[in-house]
């Protein structure tokens, strides 16, 4: 039977990414505020405060008109606002990549604004339901005054929403969000690795296969850490986050075998899903940026400038990955990491991120030169020998692709200039790559 903590963990992961999470929470908060205000209205202090309010807030008929106007206006704003969201999502899927849609749908600003709209509407409905126009008349004057302030807040949120939507359709903003998210996750990973031991040699350890097909999205480290600490075990997950597994695929290896109860405990800690979305994985953000670059290069979009910007940002991240071992850690127990995650090595990362751009942009000399510069940037800092070899392989692939696809003599000279800058690198970073030949009949 699944543990309650694991069930709640998976449920929270699903709900937190849902567009309905913040609206429901904020609406519940507004309902509590309404209940508190209605309770406050029965106190003598509320009566004394009401005496200092404008006369329009003390008349039941005027109060109903004000609240009715506010309800109608907020519903109109809400319908208009989120009709625009659907237009933005359709545009983003067409111009960028459908993979960015989960991030746009779960944008915190839009969900908070929707929650404020819904919460305000709920607040107004509760206020209008307690207004009594019969003798003796009663009206929650303090609650109505607070409702007017909420109306002003909704107008301010509408301005914020317009700004948010205008940003969401800009490719530079989307690329910057992906870059910042990947950069932040990489820095957190570095801090964890700084206090952890190296990845253990786990090839001969006892292996627990996957029992559920799907993308590995997350692990309940708190619950799995309890098992590892209790038994004094070390666990090494066999696939990186975002990997698609089938039943029977090796999932995790333990330093000691587990009994049946412990196997069920461990399997219950893993969260699988049909969606690949994994925002805590830096390689996933890199792939999204690469897909935007490929889309920008396509004849339908024809925006090589955006592709070059994406490549430049990818180069910064690849440079920051230099020297970082291809794994992550978790389940710390008194300073000792008991769980290890593999991450994409540089070779595979370049195959999944750079190779698609190289293939689709092979006839665009500007993008090819930017890719060569990206590889040069990746060689800065302190890459390991394996990372340097992977980058050198990609440089040779870029050189061969340019030799095969770039035909104009001027463009070939420009590619050679980029290769010359690579050849100026010294020591082990110096790539063994030749310049592409230029037709001798042309000048230069």
C-alpha positions in Angstrom: 0.0 0.0 0.0 1.5 3.4 -1.0 2.6 5.5 2.0 0.5 8.6 2.7 3.6 10.9 2.5 4.4 9.6 -1.0 0.8 10.0 -2.1 0.7 13.6 -0.8 4.1 14.2 -2.4 2.9 13.1 -5.9 -0.4 15.0 -5.4 1.3 18.2 -4.5 3.6 17.9 -7.5 0.6 17.6 -9.8 -1.4 20.3 -8.1 1.4 22.8 -7.7 2.0 22.8 -11.4 -1.7 23.1 -12.2 -3.2 26.4 -13.3 -5.9 26.0 -10.7 -3.6 25.8 -7.6 -3.1 29.5 -6.9 -6.6 30.5 -7.8 -8.1 28.0 -5.4 -5.8 28.9 -2.6 -6.3 32.7 -3.1 -10.1 32.3 -3.4 -10.1 30.4 -0.1 -8.2 33.2 1.5 -10.7 35.8 0.2 -13.5 33.6 1.6 -11.8 33.6 5.0 -11.4 37.4 4.8 -15.1 37.8 4.0 -16.1 35.6 7.0 -13.8 37.6 9.3 -15.2 40.9 8.0 -18.8 39.7 8.5 -17.8 38.7 12.1 -16.2 42.1 12.6 -19.3 43.9 11.4 -21.1 42.7 14.6 -18.6 44.4 16.9 -19.0 48.0 18.3 -15.7 49.0 16.7 -17.2 48.3 13.2 -20.1 50.6 14.0 -17.9 53.4 15.1 -15.8 53.0 11.9 -18.9 53.0 9.7 -19.8 56.5 11.0 -16.7 57.9 9.3 -17.4 56.2 5.9 -19.1 58.0 3.0 -22.9 57.9 3.1 -23.0 55.9 -0.1 -21.5 53.0 1.8 -24.3 53.0 4.4 -27.2 52.8 2.0 -28.3 49.1 1.2 -29.5 49.9 -2.3 -26.4 51.9 -3.2 -24.3 49.1 -1.7 -26.0 46.5 -3.9 -25.4 48.6 -7.0 -21.7 49.0 -6.1 -21.2 45.3 -5.5 -23.2 44.3 -8.6 -21.1 46.7 -10.7 -17.9 45.3 -9.3 -19.0 41.7 -9.9 -19.9 42.4 -13.5 -16.6 44.3 -14.1 -14.3 41.7 -12.6 -16.0 38.9 -14.6 -15.5 40.9 -17.8 -11.9 41.5 -16.9 -11.4 37.8 -16.1 -12.9 36.6 -19.4 -10.9 39.2 -21.5 -7.7 38.4 -19.6 -7.7 34.7 -20.1 -9.0 34.8 -23.6 -5.7 36.6 -24.2 -3.8 33.8 -22.4 -5.2 31.3 -24.9 -4.1 33.5 -27.8 -0.7 33.8 -26.3 -0.4 30.0 -25.8 -1.4 29.3 -29.4 1.1 31.9 -30.6 3.9 30.5 -28.4 3.3 26.9 -29.7 3.4 28.1 -33.3 6.4 30.5 -33.0 8.5 28.9 -30.3 7.9 25.2 -29.3 5.0 23.4 -27.7 7.4 22.3 -24.9 7.4 25.9 -23.4 3.6 25.7 -22.9 3.8 24.0 -19.5 6.0 26.8 -18.2 3.7 29.5 -19.6 0.6 27.8 -18.2 2.1 27.5 -14.8 3.4 31.1 -14.8 2.9 32.3 -11.2 1.9 35.9 -12.1 -1.0 34.8 -14.3 -2.2 32.2 -11.8 -2.1 34.8 -8.9 -4.0 37.3 -11.0 -6.7 34.8 -11.8 -6.9 33.9 -8.1 -7.3 37.6 -7.2 -10.1 37.9 -9.8 -11.9 34.8 -8.6 -11.4 35.7 -4.9 -12.7 39.2 -5.3 -15.8 37.9 -7.1 -16.4 35.4 -4.3 -15.9 38.2 -1.7 -18.4 40.4 -3.5 -21.0 37.6 -3.7 -20.7 37.0 0.0 -21.0 40.7 0.8 -24.0 41.2 -1.4 -25.8 38.2 0.1 -25.9 39.7 3.6 -27.2 43.1 2.6 -30.7 43.6 4.0 -32.9 46.2 2.4 -35.9 45.5 4.7 -36.6 47.2 8.0 -34.4 47.5 9.8 -31.8 47.8 6.9 -28.3 46.4 7.4 -25.2 46.7 5.3 -21.6 45.6 5.9 -20.2 49.1 5.4 -16.6 48.2 6.4 -16.7 45.1 4.1 -18.1 47.3 1.3 -15.2 49.8 1.8 -12.7 47.0 1.7 -14.4 45.7 -1.5 -13.8 49.1 -3.2 -10.1 48.8 -2.3 -10.1 45.3 -3.8 -11.7 46.7 -7.0 -8.7 49.1 -7.3 -6.3 46.2 -6.7 -8.0 44.3 -9.5 -7.5 47.2 -11.9 -3.8 47.3 -10.9 -3.6 43.5 -11.5 -5.0 44.0 -14.9 -2.2 46.3 -15.8 0.3 43.8 -14.5 -1.4 41.1 -16.5 -1.1 43.1 -19.7 2.6 43.5 -19.1 3.0 39.8 -18.3 1.2 38.8 -21.5 3.2 41.2 -23.6 6.4 39.6 -22.2 5.2 36.1 -22.7 5.0 36.5 -26.5 8.6 37.8 -26.7 11.1 35.1 -27.6 13.9 36.9 -25.8 11.9 36.8 -22.5 11.1 33.1 -22.9 14.8 32.4 -23.6 15.8 34.5 -20.6 13.4 32.6 -18.3 14.7 29.3 -19.5 18.3 30.4 -19.1 17.8 31.8 -15.6 16.0 28.6 -14.5 18.7 26.3 -15.9 21.4 28.5 -14.4 19.8 28.6 -10.9 19.4 24.8 -11.0 23.0 24.3 -12.0 24.3 26.5 -9.2 22.2 24.6 -6.7 23.6 21.4 -8.0 27.2 22.7 -7.7 26.5 23.5 -4.0 25.2 20.1 -3.3 28.2 18.4 -5.1 30.6 20.6 -3.1 29.7 18.7 0.1 29.3 15.2 -1.3 31.5 12.3 -2.0 32.2 11.1 -5.6 29.7 8.9 -7.5 30.2 5.3 -6.2 31.1 2.4 -8.5 27.7 0.8 -8.4 27.8 -1.5 -11.4 27.8 -4.6 -9.1 25.2 -3.4 -6.6 21.8 -4.9 -6.2 19.4 -3.5 -8.8 15.7 -2.6 -8.4 13.8 -2.4 -11.7 11.0 0.0 -12.5 7.5 -1.2 -11.9 5.7 1.7 -13.6 6.3 3.0 -17.2 6.6 6.8 -17.7 9.0 9.7 -17.4 10.9 9.9 -14.2 9.9 13.3 -12.9 10.9 13.4 -9.2 11.8 11.4 -6.1 10.5 11.8 -2.6 13.9 12.2 -1.1 12.6 12.6 2.5 10.8 9.2 2.4 13.5 7.4 0.5 16.2 8.9 2.7 14.5 7.3 5.7 15.0 3.9 4.2 18.6 4.6 3.2 19.4 5.9 6.7 17.6 3.1 8.4 19.6 0.5 6.6 22.8 2.5 6.1 22.5 2.1 2.4 23.7 4.2 -0.6 21.4 4.4 -3.6 22.4 5.2 -7.2 19.6 5.9 -9.6 20.3 4.5 -13.1 18.6 7.1 -15.3 18.6 10.9 -15.3 15.4 12.9 -14.4 13.1 13.1 -17.4 14.2 9.7 -18.8 11.3 7.5 -20.1 11.3 4.0 -18.5 9.4 0.9 -19.2 8.6 -1.9 -16.7 11.7 -3.9 -15.9 14.2 -1.2 -16.8 16.9 -0.7 -14.2 15.8 2.1 -11.9 18.1 2.2 -8.9 20.9 0.2 -7.4 21.5 -0.2 -3.7 24.7 -1.1 -1.9 22.8 -4.0 -0.2 19.7 -6.1 -1.3 16.2 -5.1 -0.1 13.5 -7.4 1.1 10.0 -7.2 -0.5 8.6 -4.7 1.9 11.6 -2.4 1.4 11.4 -2.8 -2.4 7.7 -1.6 -2.3 8.8 1.3 0.0 11.5 2.4 -2.4 9.4 2.1 -5.6 6.6 4.1 -4.0 9.1 7.1 -3.6 9.4 7.6 -7.4 7.0 9.8 -9.3 6.4 8.8 -12.9 4.3 10.7 -15.4 3.3 10.7 -19.1 4.7 14.2 -19.4 8.4 14.9 -19.7 8.2 18.2 -17.9 11.0 18.3 -15.4 11.9 21.9 -14.4 14.6 20.9 -12.0 16.7 19.3 -14.8 19.2 21.7 -16.4 19.5 19.6 -19.5 15.7 19.9 -20.1 16.0 23.7 -20.1 18.9 23.4 -22.6 16.8 21.2 -24.9 13.9 23.7 -24.8 16.3 26.5 -25.8 17.7 24.3 -28.6 14.1 23.6 -29.9 13.4 27.4 -29.9 16.5 27.9 -31.9 15.6 25.2 -34.4 12.1 26.6 -34.7 13.5 30.1 -35.3 15.7 28.7 -38.2 12.8 27.1 -39.9 11.5 28.8 -43.2 8.1 29.4 -41.5 9.7 31.6 -38.8 13.0 32.7 -40.5 14.4 34.4 -37.4 18.2 33.5 -37.3 18.8 36.3 -34.8 16.7 34.5 -32.1 18.5 31.3 -32.9 21.9 33.0 -32.4 20.7 34.4 -29.1 19.6 31.0 -28.0 23.0 29.5 -29.0 24.9 32.3 -27.1 22.9 31.5 -23.9 23.5 27.8 -24.4 27.2 28.5 -24.6 27.2 30.3 -21.3 25.5 27.3 -19.6 27.9 24.8 -21.3 30.8 26.9 -20.0 29.3 26.8 -16.5 28.9 23.1 -16.7 32.7 22.8 -17.3 34.3 20.8 -14.6 30.9 19.7 -13.1 30.7 15.9 -12.8 27.7 14.4 -14.6 25.7 13.5 -11.5 23.7 15.0 -8.7 23.2 14.1 -5.1 20.5 14.0 -2.5 19.2 12.4 0.8 21.9 13.9 3.0 22.3 12.1 6.3 24.6 14.0 8.7 26.5 15.5 5.8 26.7 12.3 3.8 24.9 12.0 0.5 23.0 8.7 0.3 21.4 9.1 -3.1 23.1 9.8 -6.5 21.4 10.9 -9.7 23.1 10.6 -13.1 23.0 13.6 -15.3 23.7 14.0 -19.0 27.4 13.9 -19.8 28.8 16.5 -22.1 28.9 14.1 -25.1 25.2 13.3 -24.9 24.2 16.9 -24.0 25.9 18.2 -27.2 24.2 15.4 -29.2 20.8 16.5 -27.9 21.3 20.3 -27.8 23.8 21.3 -30.4 23.5 18.6 -33.0 19.9 19.5 -34.0 20.8 23.2 -34.4 23.9 22.2 -36.4 21.8 20.1 -38.8 19.0 22.6 -39.4 21.3 25.6 -39.6 24.0 24.0 -41.7 23.4 26.4 -44.6 23.3 29.5 -42.5 26.9 30.7 -42.0 26.0 33.2 -39.3 24.4 30.5 -37.1 27.3 28.0 -37.8 29.8 30.7 -36.8 27.8 31.3 -33.6 27.9 27.6 -32.9 31.6 27.5 -33.3 31.9 30.5 -30.9 29.6 28.6 -28.5 32.0 25.7 -28.5 34.9 28.1 -27.9 33.0 29.6 -24.9 32.3 26.1 -23.6 36.0 25.4 -23.5 36.6 28.3 -21.1 36.6 27.8 -17.3 37.8 24.4 -16.2 36.2 21.6 -18.3 37.3 18.0 -17.6 39.2 16.0 -20.1 36.1 14.1 -21.1 34.2 17.3 -21.6 37.0 18.8 -23.7 37.1 15.7 -25.9 33.3 15.9 -26.4 33.5 19.6 -27.3 36.4 18.9 -29.8 34.2 16.2 -31.4 31.4 18.7 -31.9 33.8 21.2 -33.3 35.0 18.7 -35.9 31.3 17.9 -36.7 30.6 21.6 -37.1 33.6 22.0 -39.4 32.6 19.0 -41.5 28.9 20.3 -41.7 30.1 23.7 -42.8 32.4 22.2 -45.4 29.6 20.2 -46.9 26.8 22.8 -46.8 28.3 26.3 -46.9 29.2 26.9 -50.6 29.8 30.7 -51.0 33.5 31.5 -50.8 33.0 34.6 -48.6 31.0 32.5 -46.1 33.6 29.8 -46.1 36.2 32.5 -45.2 34.0 33.6 -42.3 33.8 30.1 -41.0 37.6 29.8 -41.3 37.9 32.9 -39.2 35.9 31.3 -36.5 38.0 28.2 -36.7 41.2 30.3 -36.4 39.9 31.7 -33.1 39.5 28.2 -31.9 43.0 27.2 -33.0 44.4 30.0 -30.8 43.4 28.1 -27.7 46.4 26.6 -25.9 47.2 23.4 -24.1 44.7 20.6 -23.9 41.9 22.9 -25.0 43.5 23.3 -28.5 41.2 21.4 -31.0 42.7 19.2 -33.8 40.6 20.7 -36.6 41.5 21.9 -40.1 40.2 24.9 -41.9 37.7 24.3 -44.6 39.1 24.6 -48.2 38.2 27.7 -50.2 38.0 27.6 -54.0 41.3 28.9 -55.4 39.5 30.7 -58.3 37.8 33.0 -55.8 39.6 36.0 -54.2 41.2 35.5 -50.8 
